[in-house]
Amino acid sequence: MNRFSKTARLTAFFLLTGAALSFAQQTATGFVFHDANGNGKKDRKEAGIANVSVSNGVDVVATDARGRYQLPVGNDNILFVIKPSGYKVPVNELQQPQYYYIHKPAGSPALKYKGVAPTGKLPSSVDFPLTPSEESGNFTALVFGDPQPYTLDEIGYFSEGIVAEVRGIANIAFGLSLGDLVGDNLDLHNPYIKAVKEVGLPWYNLMGNHDMNYDAVADSLSDESFEASFGPANYAYNYGNAHFIVLDDILYPDPRDGKGYWGGFRKSQLDFIENDLKQVPKDKLIVLAFHIPLMHHEENAFRNADRQRLFDILKDYPHTLSLSAHTHLQRQNFYGKADGWRQEKPHHEYNAGTTSGDWYSGGITGKGVPDGTMRDGTPRGYAFLNISNNQYTIDYKVAGAPKEYQIKLFHPKVVNQQRGTAAGIFANFFMGDKSSKVAYKVGNGNWKKMTYVEEADPAYALELFKWDTAEELLPGRRPSNPENCTHLWRGAVPKGLPAGEHVIEVRATDMFGRTFTQTGKIRYELPK
């Protein structure tokens, strides 16, 4: 872990470049207030709002009875209000929530992609407007994993294949994208923002490893362009009875060797989480959102000490959920005591399927958008996080398919009626995990339990073989090689059913107790 603070590194940077600025720490003050006339400014008669959390990215304080706060700031801080339940923050014309003030008197250091322009002197009062808003404890948020366009053409695929499907969607509180908003070209952040604006919802974003300034000399400077486009990379807000904490969990450059990146948090980020939660009642649902999954099984993916401190901070909060993306697979990860989780009930992390799927690979669909099925056989899509008080369910929606489509079947189309076959009936239950109950029946047979397997989805492998055996170039791009699927089940093909067509029925029950079904057809024939 780098022991120098962001402020100290920026101080050194500007001293070296001859910037004649005073870097003494200052105190920021201001009001969180009821913006009765909606002009964004605190007018004389507008009342402050008490007991609202405000942060400088590390410290968190509550406003006093007059709605006033005080916080220390250096010369590289973003001040932000932590939106309380029952209020809304303004959004700009691009549907971006306006809840923060960037304080960088000298602006960002020179980087390939532009950061924040100099903000000048700290205002005498940094105020945050809120307006009352009815918020039900029952609400739904729309969640996007990895849009990750590398080109304007891919922005078009994202717009046509995902955004167009949810444009104007009703009864959704807000949207949240889980990082890799673009693919390394940070000039695409603005086209991405314009694309997602069309959904018509207040939209929150977090930073992925492809949203970073790769020429940054320190991790704390890798988010300069992100901050210019989206505001703080670490922040929090409340909605209903849920408290959302959004985090940058990419350490770059990797502190082990200065090359690449590593999953983890700086000490200041973990201090922010701890300070933030001091203001949050224990019965709230705590939803953490970050890009790289906590990956309990290998130290190479995520720094274990950071995950452990996070788990220690959360130990007294019985209702928690983590959201991540990054893998371009869909998984349900559970962290128990062996992983350092300090409660009886394991911590659930939903590692979400992506809107770009397998990086916009595969054949071209009727809409002109690549198929994009992911390496575990999960089709590209997006998720709905449904919250009821401090409980939640998650729905995955396959892009371009009915919402009921939750299981993909793979099985023989025809078998010899007189002989058995080693072929199997496979069910890829997109939101499943190894504890899911999955059963099947063929024709008039009895329901039988399917066996959980971790292997490549044969339906995905078959598509790949089409690319590898084609004698002419196919439109689109060959998908990635398959990865083992963590939500796949197998059943045997029954022997000796009467000749003719039989219906295969599969039913799967998810972790929330909801049952989904899918059907297919298999034909038994006598040999010719």
PDB file of C-alpha atoms in Angstrom, residues 321 331-334 345-351 392-394 429-437 508-516:
ATOM      1  CA  LEU A 321     -25.217  -7.535  -0.767  1.00  0.00           C
ATOM      2  CA  ARG A 331     -21.843 -16.016 -10.994  1.00  0.00           C
ATOM      3  CA  GLN A 332     -23.281 -16.065  -7.507  1.00  0.00           C
ATOM      4  CA  ASN A 333     -20.359 -15.848  -5.061  1.00  0.00           C
ATOM      5  CA  PHE A 334     -20.852 -16.622  -1.380  1.00  0.00           C
ATOM      6  CA  LYS A 345     -25.193 -16.274   7.047  1.00  0.00           C
ATOM      7  CA  PRO A 346     -22.723 -16.015   4.127  1.00  0.00           C
ATOM      8  CA  HIS A 347     -22.262 -12.743   2.263  1.00  0.00           C
ATOM      9  CA  HIS A 348     -23.732 -12.821  -1.246  1.00  0.00           C
ATOM     10  CA  GLU A 349     -21.967 -11.182  -4.173  1.00  0.00           C
ATOM     11  CA  TYR A 350     -23.830 -11.044  -7.469  1.00  0.00           C
ATOM     12  CA  ASN A 351     -21.189 -11.027 -10.195  1.00  0.00           C
ATOM     13  CA  TYR A 392     -33.736  -8.124  -2.051  1.00  0.00           C
ATOM     14  CA  THR A 393     -34.220 -10.287  -5.113  1.00  0.00           C
ATOM     15  CA  ILE A 394     -32.404 -10.031  -8.449  1.00  0.00           C
ATOM     16  CA  PHE A 429     -29.932 -21.682 -15.364  1.00  0.00           C
ATOM     17  CA  PHE A 430     -28.525 -18.176 -15.779  1.00  0.00           C
ATOM     18  CA  MET A 431     -29.142 -16.973 -12.198  1.00  0.00           C
ATOM     19  CA  GLY A 432     -28.442 -20.330 -10.568  1.00  0.00           C
ATOM     20  CA  ASP A 433     -25.714 -21.520  -8.247  1.00  0.00           C
ATOM     21  CA  LYS A 434     -24.768 -24.977  -7.025  1.00  0.00           C
ATOM     22  CA  SER A 435     -27.410 -24.881  -4.269  1.00  0.00           C
ATOM     23  CA  SER A 436     -30.252 -24.298  -6.776  1.00  0.00           C
ATOM     24  CA  LYS A 437     -32.796 -27.090  -7.111  1.00  0.00           C
ATOM     25  CA  ALA A 508     -35.331 -24.536 -11.504  1.00  0.00           C
ATOM     26  CA  THR A 509     -35.746 -22.765  -8.158  1.00  0.00           C
ATOM     27  CA  ASP A 510     -33.450 -19.840  -7.407  1.00  0.00           C
ATOM     28  CA  MET A 511     -31.973 -18.684  -4.092  1.00  0.00           C
ATOM     29  CA  PHE A 512     -35.011 -16.459  -3.521  1.00  0.00           C
ATOM     30  CA  GLY A 513     -37.448 -19.405  -3.733  1.00  0.00           C
ATOM     31  CA  ARG A 514     -38.801 -18.539  -7.172  1.00  0.00           C
ATOM     32  CA  THR A 515     -39.350 -21.275  -9.754  1.00  0.00           C
ATOM     33  CA  PHE A 516     -38.729 -20.972 -13.502  1.00  0.00           C
TER      34      PHE A 516
END
